[in-house]
PDB file of C-alpha atoms in Angstrom:
ATOM      1  CA  UNK A   1      -0.052   0.068  -0.231  1.00 83.00           C
ATOM      2  CA  UNK A   2       2.945   2.389   1.137  1.00 90.00           C
ATOM      3  CA  UNK A   3       4.570   1.997  -2.572  1.00 95.00           C
ATOM      4  CA  UNK A   4       0.986   2.495  -4.275  1.00 96.00           C
ATOM      5  CA  UNK A   5       0.379   5.436  -2.413  1.00 95.00           C
ATOM      6  CA  UNK A   6       3.845   6.776  -3.417  1.00 96.00           C
ATOM      7  CA  UNK A   7       3.381   6.047  -6.962  1.00 97.00           C
ATOM      8  CA  UNK A   8      -0.271   8.024  -6.816  1.00 97.00           C
ATOM      9  CA  UNK A   9       1.459  11.025  -5.218  1.00 96.00           C
ATOM     10  CA  UNK A  10       3.931  10.945  -7.952  1.00 96.00           C
ATOM     11  CA  UNK A  11       1.329  10.712 -10.642  1.00 96.00           C
ATOM     12  CA  UNK A  12      -0.368  13.395  -8.939  1.00 95.00           C
ATOM     13  CA  UNK A  13       2.664  15.564  -9.253  1.00 96.00           C
ATOM     14  CA  UNK A  14       3.195  14.672 -13.031  1.00 96.00           C
ATOM     15  CA  UNK A  15       0.033  15.431 -14.265  1.00 96.00           C
ATOM     16  CA  UNK A  16      -0.539  18.350 -12.151  1.00 96.00           C
ATOM     17  CA  UNK A  17      -3.874  16.787 -10.799  1.00 97.00           C
ATOM     18  CA  UNK A  18      -5.926  16.803  -7.531  1.00 96.00           C
ATOM     19  CA  UNK A  19      -7.745  14.536  -5.571  1.00 97.00           C
ATOM     20  CA  UNK A  20     -10.872  15.151  -4.251  1.00 96.00           C
ATOM     21  CA  UNK A  21     -12.526  12.373  -1.740  1.00 96.00           C
ATOM     22  CA  UNK A  22     -15.591  12.346   0.417  1.00 93.00           C
ATOM     23  CA  UNK A  23     -15.589  10.833   3.913  1.00 91.00           C
ATOM     24  CA  UNK A  24     -17.161   7.562   3.014  1.00 88.00           C
ATOM     25  CA  UNK A  25     -14.106   6.555   0.826  1.00 92.00           C
ATOM     26  CA  UNK A  26     -11.673   4.058   2.395  1.00 92.00           C
ATOM     27  CA  UNK A  27      -9.325   5.354   4.387  1.00 92.00           C
ATOM     28  CA  UNK A  28      -6.175   4.686   1.891  1.00 95.00           C
ATOM     29  CA  UNK A  29      -7.917   6.806  -0.319  1.00 96.00           C
ATOM     30  CA  UNK A  30      -8.820   9.550   1.936  1.00 95.00           C
ATOM     31  CA  UNK A  31      -4.899   9.491   2.953  1.00 94.00           C
ATOM     32  CA  UNK A  32      -3.818  10.288  -0.434  1.00 95.00           C
ATOM     33  CA  UNK A  33      -6.476  12.761  -1.139  1.00 96.00           C
ATOM     34  CA  UNK A  34      -5.862  16.648  -1.724  1.00 96.00           C
ATOM     35  CA  UNK A  35      -9.396  17.194  -0.069  1.00 95.00           C
ATOM     36  CA  UNK A  36     -11.256  15.204   1.907  1.00 95.00           C
ATOM     37  CA  UNK A  37     -15.030  16.544   2.510  1.00 91.00           C
ATOM     38  CA  UNK A  38     -18.873  16.065   2.373  1.00 86.00           C
ATOM     39  CA  UNK A  39     -21.045  16.907  -0.749  1.00 81.00           C
ATOM     40  CA  UNK A  40     -21.121  20.836  -0.036  1.00 77.00           C
ATOM     41  CA  UNK A  41     -17.519  20.791   0.993  1.00 86.00           C
ATOM     42  CA  UNK A  42     -16.496  19.067  -2.081  1.00 88.00           C
ATOM     43  CA  UNK A  43     -18.952  21.303  -4.148  1.00 85.00           C
ATOM     44  CA  UNK A  44     -17.310  24.355  -2.557  1.00 88.00           C
ATOM     45  CA  UNK A  45     -13.817  22.999  -3.489  1.00 92.00           C
ATOM     46  CA  UNK A  46     -14.466  21.935  -7.005  1.00 89.00           C
ATOM     47  CA  UNK A  47     -15.095  25.558  -7.877  1.00 89.00           C
ATOM     48  CA  UNK A  48     -11.562  26.516  -6.374  1.00 92.00           C
ATOM     49  CA  UNK A  49      -9.641  23.909  -8.303  1.00 91.00           C
ATOM     50  CA  UNK A  50      -6.868  25.217 -10.539  1.00 92.00           C
ATOM     51  CA  UNK A  51      -5.441  21.936 -11.819  1.00 95.00           C
ATOM     52  CA  UNK A  52      -6.404  20.743 -15.389  1.00 96.00           C
ATOM     53  CA  UNK A  53      -7.468  17.026 -13.601  1.00 97.00           C
ATOM     54  CA  UNK A  54     -10.034  16.653 -10.815  1.00 96.00           C
ATOM     55  CA  UNK A  55      -9.975  12.849  -9.848  1.00 97.00           C
ATOM     56  CA  UNK A  56     -13.187  12.495  -8.027  1.00 96.00           C
ATOM     57  CA  UNK A  57     -13.018   9.694  -5.129  1.00 95.00           C
ATOM     58  CA  UNK A  58     -16.479   9.411  -4.847  1.00 93.00           C
ATOM     59  CA  UNK A  59     -19.795   8.649  -6.327  1.00 91.00           C
ATOM     60  CA  UNK A  60     -20.984   9.196 -10.029  1.00 92.00           C
ATOM     61  CA  UNK A  61     -23.202  12.004  -8.877  1.00 92.00           C
ATOM     62  CA  UNK A  62     -20.396  13.750  -7.394  1.00 92.00           C
ATOM     63  CA  UNK A  63     -17.912  13.740  -9.883  1.00 94.00           C
ATOM     64  CA  UNK A  64     -20.809  14.955 -12.483  1.00 95.00           C
ATOM     65  CA  UNK A  65     -21.256  18.252 -10.059  1.00 93.00           C
ATOM     66  CA  UNK A  66     -17.531  18.579 -10.334  1.00 94.00           C
ATOM     67  CA  UNK A  67     -17.537  18.517 -14.267  1.00 96.00           C
ATOM     68  CA  UNK A  68     -20.722  20.749 -14.340  1.00 96.00           C
ATOM     69  CA  UNK A  69     -18.908  23.515 -12.148  1.00 94.00           C
ATOM     70  CA  UNK A  70     -15.693  22.485 -14.258  1.00 94.00           C
ATOM     71  CA  UNK A  71     -16.425  22.260 -17.837  1.00 95.00           C
ATOM     72  CA  UNK A  72     -12.745  23.100 -19.055  1.00 94.00           C
ATOM     73  CA  UNK A  73     -11.362  20.536 -16.877  1.00 95.00           C
ATOM     74  CA  UNK A  74     -10.746  16.907 -17.070  1.00 97.00           C
ATOM     75  CA  UNK A  75     -12.941  14.953 -14.351  1.00 97.00           C
ATOM     76  CA  UNK A  76     -12.030  11.387 -13.858  1.00 97.00           C
ATOM     77  CA  UNK A  77     -13.964   8.866 -11.429  1.00 97.00           C
ATOM     78  CA  UNK A  78     -11.761   5.459 -10.643  1.00 97.00           C
ATOM     79  CA  UNK A  79     -14.996   3.267 -11.392  1.00 95.00           C
ATOM     80  CA  UNK A  80     -18.350   4.398 -13.166  1.00 94.00           C
ATOM     81  CA  UNK A  81     -19.935   1.515 -11.430  1.00 92.00           C
ATOM     82  CA  UNK A  82     -19.699   3.831  -8.237  1.00 89.00           C
ATOM     83  CA  UNK A  83     -23.210   4.782  -8.327  1.00 87.00           C
ATOM     84  CA  UNK A  84     -26.059   6.123  -5.728  1.00 87.00           C
ATOM     85  CA  UNK A  85     -28.919   4.012  -4.628  1.00 83.00           C
ATOM     86  CA  UNK A  86     -30.932   7.818  -4.020  1.00 86.00           C
ATOM     87  CA  UNK A  87     -29.944   9.330  -6.982  1.00 89.00           C
ATOM     88  CA  UNK A  88     -31.327   5.799  -8.940  1.00 89.00           C
ATOM     89  CA  UNK A  89     -34.585   6.422  -7.031  1.00 91.00           C
ATOM     90  CA  UNK A  90     -35.075   9.603  -9.052  1.00 96.00           C
ATOM     91  CA  UNK A  91     -35.399   8.742 -12.761  1.00 96.00           C
ATOM     92  CA  UNK A  92     -35.080  11.944 -15.100  1.00 97.00           C
ATOM     93  CA  UNK A  93     -37.952  10.951 -16.937  1.00 98.00           C
ATOM     94  CA  UNK A  94     -40.327  10.350 -14.155  1.00 98.00           C
ATOM     95  CA  UNK A  95     -39.015  13.234 -12.011  1.00 98.00           C
ATOM     96  CA  UNK A  96     -39.962  15.784 -15.343  1.00 98.00           C
ATOM     97  CA  UNK A  97     -43.553  14.180 -15.143  1.00 98.00           C
ATOM     98  CA  UNK A  98     -43.982  14.831 -11.294  1.00 98.00           C
ATOM     99  CA  UNK A  99     -42.595  18.190 -12.131  1.00 98.00           C
ATOM    100  CA  UNK A 100     -44.962  19.293 -14.858  1.00 98.00           C
ATOM    101  CA  UNK A 101     -47.960  17.763 -12.677  1.00 98.00           C
ATOM    102  CA  UNK A 102     -47.243  20.449 -10.341  1.00 98.00           C
ATOM    103  CA  UNK A 103     -46.118  23.751 -12.248  1.00 96.00           C
ATOM    104  CA  UNK A 104     -46.331  26.217  -9.533  1.00 97.00           C
ATOM    105  CA  UNK A 105     -43.984  24.512  -7.188  1.00 98.00           C
ATOM    106  CA  UNK A 106     -40.276  25.802  -6.955  1.00 98.00           C
ATOM    107  CA  UNK A 107     -37.900  22.731  -6.742  1.00 98.00           C
ATOM    108  CA  UNK A 108     -35.354  21.867  -4.509  1.00 98.00           C
ATOM    109  CA  UNK A 109     -33.494  18.503  -5.136  1.00 97.00           C
ATOM    110  CA  UNK A 110     -30.450  17.298  -3.048  1.00 92.00           C
ATOM    111  CA  UNK A 111     -27.103  17.094  -4.353  1.00 91.00           C
ATOM    112  CA  UNK A 112     -27.502  13.289  -4.474  1.00 90.00           C
ATOM    113  CA  UNK A 113     -29.204  13.203  -7.751  1.00 94.00           C
ATOM    114  CA  UNK A 114     -28.085  13.048 -11.602  1.00 95.00           C
ATOM    115  CA  UNK A 115     -27.173  16.033 -13.518  1.00 97.00           C
ATOM    116  CA  UNK A 116     -30.597  15.445 -15.529  1.00 98.00           C
ATOM    117  CA  UNK A 117     -32.712  15.753 -12.402  1.00 97.00           C
ATOM    118  CA  UNK A 118     -30.335  18.891 -11.473  1.00 97.00           C
ATOM    119  CA  UNK A 119     -31.156  20.308 -14.766  1.00 98.00           C
ATOM    120  CA  UNK A 120     -34.929  20.289 -13.940  1.00 98.00           C
ATOM    121  CA  UNK A 121     -34.242  22.057 -10.317  1.00 98.00           C
ATOM    122  CA  UNK A 122     -34.672  25.558  -9.028  1.00 98.00           C
ATOM    123  CA  UNK A 123     -32.038  25.390  -6.285  1.00 97.00           C
ATOM    124  CA  UNK A 124     -29.940  22.133  -5.117  1.00 96.00           C
ATOM    125  CA  UNK A 125     -28.990  21.777  -1.494  1.00 94.00           C
ATOM    126  CA  UNK A 126     -26.678  19.528   0.831  1.00 90.00           C
ATOM    127  CA  UNK A 127     -27.872  17.944   3.972  1.00 87.00           C
ATOM    128  CA  UNK A 128     -25.227  20.732   5.190  1.00 88.00           C
ATOM    129  CA  UNK A 129     -27.712  23.576   4.177  1.00 93.00           C
ATOM    130  CA  UNK A 130     -30.725  22.299   3.355  1.00 94.00           C
ATOM    131  CA  UNK A 131     -32.625  23.918   6.036  1.00 95.00           C
ATOM    132  CA  UNK A 132     -31.112  27.452   5.189  1.00 95.00           C
ATOM    133  CA  UNK A 133     -31.837  26.669   1.760  1.00 96.00           C
ATOM    134  CA  UNK A 134     -35.486  25.927   2.471  1.00 97.00           C
ATOM    135  CA  UNK A 135     -36.179  28.913   5.050  1.00 96.00           C
ATOM    136  CA  UNK A 136     -34.940  31.168   1.830  1.00 96.00           C
ATOM    137  CA  UNK A 137     -38.044  30.478  -0.009  1.00 97.00           C
ATOM    138  CA  UNK A 138     -41.119  32.996   0.540  1.00 96.00           C
ATOM    139  CA  UNK A 139     -43.296  30.983   3.149  1.00 95.00           C
ATOM    140  CA  UNK A 140     -46.017  31.239   0.510  1.00 95.00           C
ATOM    141  CA  UNK A 141     -44.061  29.549  -2.388  1.00 97.00           C
ATOM    142  CA  UNK A 142     -45.038  25.978  -2.747  1.00 98.00           C
ATOM    143  CA  UNK A 143     -41.842  23.400  -2.856  1.00 98.00           C
ATOM    144  CA  UNK A 144     -41.401  19.888  -4.407  1.00 98.00           C
ATOM    145  CA  UNK A 145     -38.204  18.372  -2.732  1.00 98.00           C
ATOM    146  CA  UNK A 146     -36.377  15.603  -4.165  1.00 97.00           C
ATOM    147  CA  UNK A 147     -35.422  12.851  -4.071  1.00 95.00           C
ATOM    148  CA  UNK A 148     -34.742  12.023  -0.679  1.00 93.00           C
ATOM    149  CA  UNK A 149     -38.058  11.652   1.995  1.00 94.00           C
ATOM    150  CA  UNK A 150     -36.381  11.040   4.972  1.00 92.00           C
ATOM    151  CA  UNK A 151     -34.278  14.393   4.686  1.00 93.00           C
ATOM    152  CA  UNK A 152     -37.563  15.995   3.179  1.00 96.00           C
ATOM    153  CA  UNK A 153     -39.353  15.003   6.274  1.00 96.00           C
ATOM    154  CA  UNK A 154     -36.634  16.037   8.497  1.00 95.00           C
ATOM    155  CA  UNK A 155     -36.856  19.558   6.912  1.00 96.00           C
ATOM    156  CA  UNK A 156     -40.194  19.565   6.965  1.00 97.00           C
ATOM    157  CA  UNK A 157     -40.328  19.165  10.865  1.00 96.00           C
ATOM    158  CA  UNK A 158     -37.660  21.668  11.664  1.00 96.00           C
ATOM    159  CA  UNK A 159     -38.712  24.451   9.448  1.00 95.00           C
ATOM    160  CA  UNK A 160     -42.851  23.852   9.714  1.00 95.00           C
ATOM    161  CA  UNK A 161     -43.078  23.844   5.841  1.00 95.00           C
ATOM    162  CA  UNK A 162     -45.270  21.381   4.249  1.00 94.00           C
ATOM    163  CA  UNK A 163     -43.024  19.932   1.160  1.00 97.00           C
ATOM    164  CA  UNK A 164     -44.208  17.833  -1.612  1.00 98.00           C
ATOM    165  CA  UNK A 165     -41.806  14.861  -1.265  1.00 98.00           C
ATOM    166  CA  UNK A 166     -40.319  12.617  -4.050  1.00 97.00           C
ATOM    167  CA  UNK A 167     -40.400   9.250  -2.893  1.00 94.00           C
ATOM    168  CA  UNK A 168     -36.612   8.073  -2.877  1.00 91.00           C
ATOM    169  CA  UNK A 169     -34.305   6.935  -0.477  1.00 83.00           C
ATOM    170  CA  UNK A 170     -30.753   6.281   0.734  1.00 79.00           C
ATOM    171  CA  UNK A 171     -29.945   2.567   1.363  1.00 74.00           C
ATOM    172  CA  UNK A 172     -27.196   3.183   3.534  1.00 72.00           C
ATOM    173  CA  UNK A 173     -29.308   5.164   5.781  1.00 72.00           C
ATOM    174  CA  UNK A 174     -32.490   3.180   5.825  1.00 69.00           C
ATOM    175  CA  UNK A 175     -30.455   0.177   7.010  1.00 71.00           C
ATOM    176  CA  UNK A 176     -30.070   1.073  10.614  1.00 77.00           C
ATOM    177  CA  UNK A 177     -32.067  -1.139  13.172  1.00 78.00           C
ATOM    178  CA  UNK A 178     -33.766   0.808  15.904  1.00 84.00           C
ATOM    179  CA  UNK A 179     -33.914  -2.399  18.188  1.00 90.00           C
ATOM    180  CA  UNK A 180     -30.073  -2.794  17.615  1.00 88.00           C
ATOM    181  CA  UNK A 181     -29.425   0.618  18.398  1.00 90.00           C
ATOM    182  CA  UNK A 182     -31.755   0.987  21.257  1.00 91.00           C
ATOM    183  CA  UNK A 183     -29.832  -2.371  22.393  1.00 92.00           C
ATOM    184  CA  UNK A 184     -26.276  -0.884  21.618  1.00 92.00           C
ATOM    185  CA  UNK A 185     -27.377   2.408  23.322  1.00 95.00           C
ATOM    186  CA  UNK A 186     -28.237   0.472  26.854  1.00 96.00           C
ATOM    187  CA  UNK A 187     -24.841  -1.026  26.575  1.00 96.00           C
ATOM    188  CA  UNK A 188     -23.472   2.377  26.411  1.00 97.00           C
ATOM    189  CA  UNK A 189     -25.784   4.746  28.181  1.00 97.00           C
ATOM    190  CA  UNK A 190     -22.821   7.223  28.421  1.00 97.00           C
ATOM    191  CA  UNK A 191     -22.742   7.754  24.532  1.00 98.00           C
ATOM    192  CA  UNK A 192     -24.452  10.446  22.822  1.00 98.00           C
ATOM    193  CA  UNK A 193     -26.243   9.207  19.599  1.00 97.00           C
ATOM    194  CA  UNK A 194     -25.411  11.288  16.440  1.00 97.00           C
ATOM    195  CA  UNK A 195     -27.166  10.799  12.995  1.00 95.00           C
ATOM    196  CA  UNK A 196     -27.447  12.106   9.222  1.00 92.00           C
ATOM    197  CA  UNK A 197     -30.839  13.412   8.356  1.00 91.00           C
ATOM    198  CA  UNK A 198     -31.312  11.174   5.586  1.00 87.00           C
ATOM    199  CA  UNK A 199     -32.252   8.494   8.249  1.00 89.00           C
ATOM    200  CA  UNK A 200     -35.246   7.392   9.099  1.00 89.00           C
ATOM    201  CA  UNK A 201     -37.588   9.440  11.529  1.00 92.00           C
ATOM    202  CA  UNK A 202     -37.525   6.500  14.148  1.00 91.00           C
ATOM    203  CA  UNK A 203     -33.343   6.728  14.032  1.00 92.00           C
ATOM    204  CA  UNK A 204     -33.325  10.175  14.033  1.00 94.00           C
ATOM    205  CA  UNK A 205     -35.730  10.601  17.331  1.00 95.00           C
ATOM    206  CA  UNK A 206     -33.250   8.931  19.174  1.00 95.00           C
ATOM    207  CA  UNK A 207     -30.281  11.283  18.378  1.00 96.00           C
ATOM    208  CA  UNK A 208     -29.018  13.626  20.630  1.00 97.00           C
ATOM    209  CA  UNK A 209     -27.577  15.673  17.421  1.00 97.00           C
ATOM    210  CA  UNK A 210     -28.437  15.328  13.972  1.00 96.00           C
ATOM    211  CA  UNK A 211     -26.270  16.906  11.303  1.00 95.00           C
ATOM    212  CA  UNK A 212     -24.441  16.574   7.879  1.00 92.00           C
ATOM    213  CA  UNK A 213     -21.551  14.348   7.521  1.00 89.00           C
ATOM    214  CA  UNK A 214     -19.248  17.355   8.288  1.00 91.00           C
ATOM    215  CA  UNK A 215     -21.870  18.731  10.822  1.00 94.00           C
ATOM    216  CA  UNK A 216     -21.449  15.424  12.696  1.00 96.00           C
ATOM    217  CA  UNK A 217     -17.297  15.562  12.978  1.00 96.00           C
ATOM    218  CA  UNK A 218     -17.772  19.289  14.393  1.00 96.00           C
ATOM    219  CA  UNK A 219     -20.074  18.314  16.656  1.00 98.00           C
ATOM    220  CA  UNK A 220     -18.090  15.489  18.259  1.00 98.00           C
ATOM    221  CA  UNK A 221     -14.791  17.848  18.402  1.00 97.00           C
ATOM    222  CA  UNK A 222     -16.623  20.284  20.300  1.00 97.00           C
ATOM    223  CA  UNK A 223     -18.694  18.193  22.323  1.00 97.00           C
ATOM    224  CA  UNK A 224     -17.457  17.631  25.811  1.00 97.00           C
ATOM    225  CA  UNK A 225     -18.721  13.849  25.422  1.00 97.00           C
ATOM    226  CA  UNK A 226     -16.135  11.308  25.012  1.00 97.00           C
ATOM    227  CA  UNK A 227     -18.321   8.482  23.608  1.00 98.00           C
ATOM    228  CA  UNK A 228     -20.485   8.660  20.508  1.00 98.00           C
ATOM    229  CA  UNK A 229     -22.885   5.986  18.379  1.00 96.00           C
ATOM    230  CA  UNK A 230     -22.599   7.229  14.891  1.00 96.00           C
ATOM    231  CA  UNK A 231     -25.498   6.777  12.468  1.00 92.00           C
ATOM    232  CA  UNK A 232     -24.140   7.256   9.066  1.00 89.00           C
ATOM    233  CA  UNK A 233     -22.014   5.576   6.623  1.00 85.00           C
ATOM    234  CA  UNK A 234     -18.980   3.703   8.418  1.00 84.00           C
ATOM    235  CA  UNK A 235     -16.476   5.551   6.128  1.00 88.00           C
ATOM    236  CA  UNK A 236     -16.601   8.837   8.629  1.00 91.00           C
ATOM    237  CA  UNK A 237     -15.169   7.046  11.250  1.00 93.00           C
ATOM    238  CA  UNK A 238     -11.633   7.492   9.829  1.00 93.00           C
ATOM    239  CA  UNK A 239     -11.460  10.972   9.554  1.00 93.00           C
ATOM    240  CA  UNK A 240     -13.538  11.503  12.619  1.00 96.00           C
ATOM    241  CA  UNK A 241     -11.128   9.538  14.613  1.00 96.00           C
ATOM    242  CA  UNK A 242      -8.188  11.364  13.314  1.00 96.00           C
ATOM    243  CA  UNK A 243      -9.731  14.365  14.779  1.00 96.00           C
ATOM    244  CA  UNK A 244     -10.886  12.979  18.266  1.00 97.00           C
ATOM    245  CA  UNK A 245      -8.138  10.355  18.452  1.00 97.00           C
ATOM    246  CA  UNK A 246      -9.119  10.140  22.522  1.00 97.00           C
ATOM    247  CA  UNK A 247     -12.885   9.827  22.163  1.00 98.00           C
ATOM    248  CA  UNK A 248     -14.794   6.604  21.365  1.00 97.00           C
ATOM    249  CA  UNK A 249     -16.594   6.068  18.250  1.00 97.00           C
ATOM    250  CA  UNK A 250     -19.073   3.343  17.897  1.00 95.00           C
ATOM    251  CA  UNK A 251     -20.823   2.697  14.475  1.00 92.00           C
ATOM    252  CA  UNK A 252     -24.714   2.327  14.750  1.00 90.00           C
ATOM    253  CA  UNK A 253     -25.657  -1.054  14.099  1.00 86.00           C
ATOM    254  CA  UNK A 254     -27.621  -1.730  10.697  1.00 77.00           C
ATOM    255  CA  UNK A 255     -30.328  -4.412  10.034  1.00 71.00           C
ATOM    256  CA  UNK A 256     -27.650  -7.100   8.132  1.00 65.00           C
ATOM    257  CA  UNK A 257     -25.413  -8.646   9.923  1.00 59.00           C
ATOM    258  CA  UNK A 258     -22.219  -8.068   8.266  1.00 50.00           C
ATOM    259  CA  UNK A 259     -18.275  -8.008   9.051  1.00 47.00           C
ATOM    260  CA  UNK A 260     -18.399  -4.772  10.322  1.00 48.00           C
ATOM    261  CA  UNK A 261     -22.108  -4.529  12.066  1.00 48.00           C
ATOM    262  CA  UNK A 262     -22.744  -1.288  10.485  1.00 51.00           C
ATOM    263  CA  UNK A 263     -23.853   0.449   7.500  1.00 64.00           C
ATOM    264  CA  UNK A 264     -21.673   0.832   4.568  1.00 73.00           C
ATOM    265  CA  UNK A 265     -22.191   2.075   0.897  1.00 76.00           C
ATOM    266  CA  UNK A 266     -21.406  -0.539  -1.475  1.00 79.00           C
ATOM    267  CA  UNK A 267     -20.938   2.249  -4.397  1.00 79.00           C
ATOM    268  CA  UNK A 268     -18.818   4.290  -2.171  1.00 86.00           C
ATOM    269  CA  UNK A 269     -16.188   0.975  -1.622  1.00 87.00           C
ATOM    270  CA  UNK A 270     -16.278   0.463  -5.381  1.00 90.00           C
ATOM    271  CA  UNK A 271     -13.183   2.490  -5.423  1.00 94.00           C
ATOM    272  CA  UNK A 272     -10.195   1.372  -4.436  1.00 95.00           C
ATOM    273  CA  UNK A 273      -6.596   2.399  -4.080  1.00 96.00           C
ATOM    274  CA  UNK A 274      -5.496   0.273  -7.337  1.00 97.00           C
ATOM    275  CA  UNK A 275      -8.396   2.013  -9.188  1.00 97.00           C
ATOM    276  CA  UNK A 276      -7.509   5.417  -8.156  1.00 97.00           C
ATOM    277  CA  UNK A 277      -3.931   4.788  -9.461  1.00 97.00           C
ATOM    278  CA  UNK A 278      -5.057   3.143 -12.874  1.00 97.00           C
ATOM    279  CA  UNK A 279      -7.658   5.808 -13.380  1.00 97.00           C
ATOM    280  CA  UNK A 280      -4.625   8.683 -12.881  1.00 97.00           C
ATOM    281  CA  UNK A 281      -2.325   6.660 -14.999  1.00 97.00           C
ATOM    282  CA  UNK A 282      -4.794   6.511 -17.791  1.00 97.00           C
ATOM    283  CA  UNK A 283      -7.201   9.404 -16.993  1.00 97.00           C
ATOM    284  CA  UNK A 284      -9.882   7.595 -17.673  1.00 97.00           C
ATOM    285  CA  UNK A 285     -13.192   6.900 -17.194  1.00 97.00           C
ATOM    286  CA  UNK A 286     -13.622  10.678 -17.667  1.00 97.00           C
ATOM    287  CA  UNK A 287     -17.043  12.048 -16.475  1.00 97.00           C
ATOM    288  CA  UNK A 288     -18.950  13.814 -19.703  1.00 97.00           C
ATOM    289  CA  UNK A 289     -22.084  15.858 -19.179  1.00 97.00           C
ATOM    290  CA  UNK A 290     -24.038  17.244 -22.097  1.00 97.00           C
ATOM    291  CA  UNK A 291     -23.498  20.823 -22.449  1.00 97.00           C
ATOM    292  CA  UNK A 292     -27.261  21.992 -22.497  1.00 98.00           C
ATOM    293  CA  UNK A 293     -27.488  19.622 -19.303  1.00 98.00           C
ATOM    294  CA  UNK A 294     -24.582  20.957 -17.851  1.00 98.00           C
ATOM    295  CA  UNK A 295     -25.830  24.521 -18.367  1.00 98.00           C
ATOM    296  CA  UNK A 296     -29.287  24.047 -16.700  1.00 98.00           C
ATOM    297  CA  UNK A 297     -27.725  22.115 -14.217  1.00 97.00           C
ATOM    298  CA  UNK A 298     -25.449  24.623 -13.370  1.00 97.00           C
ATOM    299  CA  UNK A 299     -27.972  27.360 -12.550  1.00 98.00           C
ATOM    300  CA  UNK A 300     -29.240  25.585  -9.419  1.00 97.00           C
ATOM    301  CA  UNK A 301     -25.821  24.473  -7.792  1.00 95.00           C
ATOM    302  CA  UNK A 302     -24.763  28.264  -8.262  1.00 95.00           C
ATOM    303  CA  UNK A 303     -27.825  29.436  -6.353  1.00 95.00           C
ATOM    304  CA  UNK A 304     -27.019  26.861  -4.021  1.00 93.00           C
ATOM    305  CA  UNK A 305     -23.324  27.888  -3.596  1.00 91.00           C
ATOM    306  CA  UNK A 306     -24.284  31.743  -3.303  1.00 92.00           C
ATOM    307  CA  UNK A 307     -26.780  31.079  -0.369  1.00 90.00           C
ATOM    308  CA  UNK A 308     -24.312  28.818   1.405  1.00 85.00           C
ATOM    309  CA  UNK A 309     -21.626  31.665   1.676  1.00 80.00           C
TER     310      UNK A 309
END
C-alpha cells in the first residue's frame, strides 16, 4: 500500500492533478487525497481547483457536479459503477412528469441526484445547507423536495413547511436497526447518538444530534462527551477518529449482519487505491456531461453555493 500511495502521489505531481475524496471512501484513499469532505465541501472545493485534472474519489453524481462546475477541466472517476441508490431512485423522465404535474411548485433537489434531475431544479441543496435553503424560499411558495423523503421529512419538521416529497431514499441510511441501536445504547448509556438526516424518522428520534457529515465531525470535536454512536456510513469514522483520537466512536448497527456490523455504502467502496492509481495513470473513465444539461444544472448549483456563503 505504501508503494502504491507513493506512485499515486508521483502521478498527481506529474499530471498536475488533484484528488477530491468523500468521507465515505476507504481510509487509504482519504489519506492520499488533497481534500476530503462532504457533498457541500466538495462542491465548494471544486470551484477553487486550478489543476487541469480532477480525480473524484466518490460516487458518480459527485463527479458530475465537479464537471458541471469545471467544464474545461478533465474530471475522472476511478469506477463508473460507483453509483448511488438515492440518485437511482429518481429517474429523470419520471421526475420531469412529477414536476410538470405541479407547475406552481419551486423545485429543491438534494445534491444526491443525476445531472439530468439537477437540470430540472430551481435550487440544489446538501444536508449541510438544506434548512437554510428551504428557509430562504418565501413561505407562500409551494416546494417540491427530491429525491430523499427522509431528509424531506426532517426539513419539514424543522421548518414547519409542508413539502411535496419525492419517494426516494438512501439504502445506507435506511439500513439502521432501531432495536439494535436501542440495545447498543443500553450497553453504552454514557454515549451520545449522532445521526445523519437521511436516516429514517424513528432513528432520528433517538439522536442527541442530527447533522450533515461535516456537521457530525464538528459536533464530536466540540462536544464535552467522550463516547458517540454514529448513525451514518461507517467511512466517516476514519476522519472523525483522526480529529478526536482520545474519544470512543461506535458505528450504529445495521439490520444486516455483516463484517463491520455497521452500514456501509457498497457504491462508495467500489473505488479502491489500485483503481485510483489506474484512473490517474490512464486518465479514464472520464465524466462527460452534455453541454445543454450542464448549463441548466449549473444554475441551481450556483444558487446553492451563493446561499451557502
